Short mmCIF file of C-alpha atoms in Angstrom, two decimals:
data_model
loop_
_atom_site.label_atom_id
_atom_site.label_comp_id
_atom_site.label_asym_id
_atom_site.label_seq_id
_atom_site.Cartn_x
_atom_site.Cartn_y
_atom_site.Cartn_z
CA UNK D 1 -34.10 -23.64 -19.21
CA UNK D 2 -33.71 -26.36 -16.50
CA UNK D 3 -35.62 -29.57 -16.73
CA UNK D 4 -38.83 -30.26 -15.53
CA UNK D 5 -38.59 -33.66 -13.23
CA UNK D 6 -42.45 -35.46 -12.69
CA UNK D 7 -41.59 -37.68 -9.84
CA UNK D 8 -42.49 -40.92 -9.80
CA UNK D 9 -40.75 -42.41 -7.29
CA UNK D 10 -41.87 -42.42 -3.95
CA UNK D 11 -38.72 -40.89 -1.97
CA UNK D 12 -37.16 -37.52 -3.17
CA UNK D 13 -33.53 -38.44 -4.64
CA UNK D 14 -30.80 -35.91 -4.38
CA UNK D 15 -30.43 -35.97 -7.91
CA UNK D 16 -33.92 -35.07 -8.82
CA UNK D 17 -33.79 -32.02 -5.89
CA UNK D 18 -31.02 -30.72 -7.78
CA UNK D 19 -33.80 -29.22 -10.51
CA UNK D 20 -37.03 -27.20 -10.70
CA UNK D 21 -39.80 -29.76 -9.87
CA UNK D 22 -42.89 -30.62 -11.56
CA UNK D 23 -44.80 -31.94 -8.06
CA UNK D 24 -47.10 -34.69 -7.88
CA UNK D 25 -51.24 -33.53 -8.03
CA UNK D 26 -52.64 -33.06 -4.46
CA UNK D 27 -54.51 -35.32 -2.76
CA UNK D 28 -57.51 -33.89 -1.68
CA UNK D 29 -59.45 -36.44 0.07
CA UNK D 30 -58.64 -39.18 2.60
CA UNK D 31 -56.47 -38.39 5.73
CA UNK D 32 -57.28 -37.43 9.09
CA UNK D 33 -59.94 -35.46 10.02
CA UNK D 34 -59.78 -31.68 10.39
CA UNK D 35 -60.75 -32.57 14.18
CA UNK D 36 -58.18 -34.96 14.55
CA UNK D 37 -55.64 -32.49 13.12
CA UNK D 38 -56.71 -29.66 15.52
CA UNK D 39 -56.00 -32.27 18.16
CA UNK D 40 -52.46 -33.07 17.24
CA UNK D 41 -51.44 -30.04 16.10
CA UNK D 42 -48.44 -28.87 18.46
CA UNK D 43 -44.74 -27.41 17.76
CA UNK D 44 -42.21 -30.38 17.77
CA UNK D 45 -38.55 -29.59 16.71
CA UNK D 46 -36.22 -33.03 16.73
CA UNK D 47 -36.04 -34.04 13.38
CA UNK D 48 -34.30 -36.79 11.93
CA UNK D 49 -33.33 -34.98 8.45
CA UNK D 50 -35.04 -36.93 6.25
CA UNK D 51 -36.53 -35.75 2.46
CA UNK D 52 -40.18 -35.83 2.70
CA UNK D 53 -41.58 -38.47 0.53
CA UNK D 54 -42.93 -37.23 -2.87
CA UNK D 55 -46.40 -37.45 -1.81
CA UNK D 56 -45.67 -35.34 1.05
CA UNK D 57 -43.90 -32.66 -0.51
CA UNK D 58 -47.05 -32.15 -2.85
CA UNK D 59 -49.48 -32.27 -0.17
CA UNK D 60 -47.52 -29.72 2.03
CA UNK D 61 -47.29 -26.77 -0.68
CA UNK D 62 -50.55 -27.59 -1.68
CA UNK D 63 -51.71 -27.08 1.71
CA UNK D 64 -49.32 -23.96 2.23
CA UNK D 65 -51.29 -22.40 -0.61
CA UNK D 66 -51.96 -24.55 -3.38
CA UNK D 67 -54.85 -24.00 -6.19
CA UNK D 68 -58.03 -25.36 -4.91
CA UNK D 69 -60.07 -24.33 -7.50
CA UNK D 70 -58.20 -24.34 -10.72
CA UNK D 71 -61.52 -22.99 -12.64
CA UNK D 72 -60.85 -19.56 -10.93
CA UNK D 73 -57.51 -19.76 -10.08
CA UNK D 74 -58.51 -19.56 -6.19
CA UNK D 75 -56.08 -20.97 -3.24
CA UNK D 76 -56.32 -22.85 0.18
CA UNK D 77 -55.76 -19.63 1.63
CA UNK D 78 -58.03 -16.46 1.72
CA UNK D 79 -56.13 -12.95 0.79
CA UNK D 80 -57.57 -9.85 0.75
CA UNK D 81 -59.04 -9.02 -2.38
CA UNK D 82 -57.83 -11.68 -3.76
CA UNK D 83 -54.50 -10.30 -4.09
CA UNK D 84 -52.29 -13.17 -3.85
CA UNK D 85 -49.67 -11.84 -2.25
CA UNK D 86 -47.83 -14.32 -0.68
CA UNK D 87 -45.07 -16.01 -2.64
CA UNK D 88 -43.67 -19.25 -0.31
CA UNK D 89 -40.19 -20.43 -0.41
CA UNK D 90 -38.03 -23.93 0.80
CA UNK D 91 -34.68 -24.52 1.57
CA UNK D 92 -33.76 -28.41 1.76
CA UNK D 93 -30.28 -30.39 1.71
CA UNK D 94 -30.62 -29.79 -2.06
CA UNK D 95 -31.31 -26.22 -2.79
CA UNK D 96 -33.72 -23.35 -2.37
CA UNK D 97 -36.88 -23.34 -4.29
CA UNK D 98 -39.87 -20.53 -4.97
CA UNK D 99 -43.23 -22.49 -5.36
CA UNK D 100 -45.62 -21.42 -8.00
CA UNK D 101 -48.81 -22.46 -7.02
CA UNK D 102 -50.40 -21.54 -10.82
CA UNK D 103 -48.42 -25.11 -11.76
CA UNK D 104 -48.33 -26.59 -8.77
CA UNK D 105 -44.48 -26.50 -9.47
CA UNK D 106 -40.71 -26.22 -7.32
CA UNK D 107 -38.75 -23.31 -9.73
CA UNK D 108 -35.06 -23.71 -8.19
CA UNK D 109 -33.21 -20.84 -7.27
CA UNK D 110 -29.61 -21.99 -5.62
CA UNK D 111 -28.35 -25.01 -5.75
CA UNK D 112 -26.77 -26.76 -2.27
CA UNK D 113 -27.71 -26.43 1.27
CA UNK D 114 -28.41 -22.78 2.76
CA UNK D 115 -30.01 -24.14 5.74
CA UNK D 116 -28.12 -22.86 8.62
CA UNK D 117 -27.68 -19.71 6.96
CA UNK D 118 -31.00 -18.98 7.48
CA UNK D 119 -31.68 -19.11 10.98
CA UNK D 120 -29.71 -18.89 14.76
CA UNK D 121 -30.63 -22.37 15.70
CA UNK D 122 -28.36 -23.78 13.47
CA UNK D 123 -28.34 -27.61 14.18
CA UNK D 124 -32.41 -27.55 14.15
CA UNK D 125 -31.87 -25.68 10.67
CA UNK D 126 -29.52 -28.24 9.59
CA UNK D 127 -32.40 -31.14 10.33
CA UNK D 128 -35.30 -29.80 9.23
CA UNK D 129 -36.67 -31.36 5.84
CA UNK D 130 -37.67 -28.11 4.37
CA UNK D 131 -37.58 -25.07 5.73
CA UNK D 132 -40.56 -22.60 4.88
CA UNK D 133 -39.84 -18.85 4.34
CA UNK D 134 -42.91 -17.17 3.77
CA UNK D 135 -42.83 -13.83 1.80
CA UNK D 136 -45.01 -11.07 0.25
CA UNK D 137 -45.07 -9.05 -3.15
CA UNK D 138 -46.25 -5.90 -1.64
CA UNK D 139 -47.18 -4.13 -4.70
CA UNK D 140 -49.85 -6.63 -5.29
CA UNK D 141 -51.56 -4.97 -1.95
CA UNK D 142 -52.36 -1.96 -4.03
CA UNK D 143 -55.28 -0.76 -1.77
CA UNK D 144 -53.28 -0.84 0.55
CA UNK D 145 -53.37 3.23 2.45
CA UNK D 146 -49.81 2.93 3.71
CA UNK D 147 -47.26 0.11 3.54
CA UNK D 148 -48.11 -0.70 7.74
CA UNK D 149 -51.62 -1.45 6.42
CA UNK D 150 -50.10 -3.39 3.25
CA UNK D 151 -47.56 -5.61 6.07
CA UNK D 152 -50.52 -6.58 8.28
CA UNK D 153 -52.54 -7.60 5.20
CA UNK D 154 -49.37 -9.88 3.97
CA UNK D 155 -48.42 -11.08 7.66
CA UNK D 156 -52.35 -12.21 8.09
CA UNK D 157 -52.13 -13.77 4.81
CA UNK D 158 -49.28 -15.89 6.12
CA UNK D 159 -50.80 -16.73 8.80
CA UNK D 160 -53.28 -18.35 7.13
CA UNK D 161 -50.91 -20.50 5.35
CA UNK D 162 -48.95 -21.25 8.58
CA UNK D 163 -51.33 -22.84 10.11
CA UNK D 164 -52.49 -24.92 7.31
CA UNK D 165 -49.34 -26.30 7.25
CA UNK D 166 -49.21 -26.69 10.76
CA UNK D 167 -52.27 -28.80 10.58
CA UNK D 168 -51.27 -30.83 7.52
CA UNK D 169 -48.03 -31.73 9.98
CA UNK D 170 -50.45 -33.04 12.60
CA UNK D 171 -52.84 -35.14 10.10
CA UNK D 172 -49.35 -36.55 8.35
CA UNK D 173 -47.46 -37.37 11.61
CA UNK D 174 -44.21 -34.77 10.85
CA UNK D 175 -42.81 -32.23 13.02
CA UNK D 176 -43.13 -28.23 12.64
CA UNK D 177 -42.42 -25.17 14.44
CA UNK D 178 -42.59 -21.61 12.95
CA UNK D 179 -39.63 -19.24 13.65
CA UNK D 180 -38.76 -16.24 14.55
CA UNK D 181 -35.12 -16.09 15.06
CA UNK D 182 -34.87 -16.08 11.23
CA UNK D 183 -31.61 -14.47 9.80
CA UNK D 184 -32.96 -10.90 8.98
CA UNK D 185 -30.30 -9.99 6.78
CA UNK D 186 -29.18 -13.54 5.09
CA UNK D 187 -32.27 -14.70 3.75
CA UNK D 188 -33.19 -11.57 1.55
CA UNK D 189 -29.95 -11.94 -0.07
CA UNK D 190 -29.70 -15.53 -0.42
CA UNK D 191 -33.62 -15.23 -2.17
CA UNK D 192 -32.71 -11.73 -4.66
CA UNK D 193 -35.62 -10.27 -2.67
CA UNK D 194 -36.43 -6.62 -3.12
CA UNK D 195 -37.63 -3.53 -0.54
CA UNK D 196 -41.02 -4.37 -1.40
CA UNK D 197 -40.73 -8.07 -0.60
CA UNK D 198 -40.66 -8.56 3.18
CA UNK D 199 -39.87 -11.72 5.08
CA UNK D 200 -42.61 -12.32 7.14
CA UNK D 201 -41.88 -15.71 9.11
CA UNK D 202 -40.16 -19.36 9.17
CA UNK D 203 -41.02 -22.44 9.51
CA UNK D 204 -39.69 -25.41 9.75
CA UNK D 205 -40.90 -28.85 8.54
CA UNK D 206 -39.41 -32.87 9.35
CA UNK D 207 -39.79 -36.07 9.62
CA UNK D 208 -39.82 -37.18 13.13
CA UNK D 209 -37.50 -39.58 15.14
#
């Protein structure tokens, strides 16, 4: 079993990427306002390849879909019937990780950089701080009529989480742009992911020059 890292310092080290991650609690108050964030919100795409700091990382999967009420297990995002469908990865420098918002924790998957291998604009790829690869476990849309009604459920769903991340970008000052050049055929290999596990959509996430 590989260790569990709580961070503590305040910029992600290579070292500690190279393992599952314990992230830091949320913050959930302060910040720009949601008004301010609609403002700024915009697609920006020159990174400077930068780690997010450890603060940020938490924030941004907590945002993505993160437990906002831990009493009932409920996220930032709405699915339908509570199904819960989506299931968010990253690729950074360091590895590719599946976040598991139950724990609020980074489970590592592959170790070393798979960025370019993930998309056609490489060198963008290459920059970007983490790059967001939103899924869905289809057989948790099990009321669902036919798997076209079970793929606009799960691409709705990740919408949702999108744009929260799109607006957590614009209230922390870091670029994003979602994707959809994506490698279609690399990415479900790299991540073991099965017929009933669709990629729905990228998105890319840095620290700006």
């Amino acid at each position: 079993m590989k260790k569990i890292i709580i961070f503590t310092l305040a910029v992600l080290s290579a070292a500690v990427y190279a393992q599952s991650v314990k992230l830091l609690p949320p913050q959930t108050t302060g910040g720009a306002t949601l008004r301010e964030a609609l403002a700024k919100r915009c697609s920006l795409r020159n990174y400077t390849g930068k780690d997010l700091t450890a603060n940020q990382l938490s924030n941004l999967f907590y945002s993505a879909c993160g437990v906002n009420r831990k009493g009932e297990n409920k996220l930032t995002i709405p699915t339908a019937r509570n199904a819960q469908d989506l299931v968010l990865y990253a690729a950074t420098k360091h590895g590719i990780y599946c976040y598991v918002p139950e724990t609020h924790f980074l489970r590592q998957i592959k170790r070393g950089d798979y960025r370019q291998q993930l998309g056609m604009q490489k060198a963008m790829f290459a920059k970007a701080s983490v790059v967001l690869i939103y899924t869905s476990d289809l057989k948790k849309l099990n009321f669902g009529s036919s798997e076209a009604e079970k793929k606009v459920y799960a691409g709705v769903h990740a919408g949702f989480a999108i744009q929260n991340v799109g607006l957590f970008c614009a209230a922390e000052g870091l670029g994003n742009v979602v994707i959809g050049s994506y490698n279609r055929k690399n990415i479900p290999a790299l991540l073991g992911l099965g017929k009933d596990q669709p990629v729905l959509m990228v998105q890319l996430v840095g620290t700006l020059k």
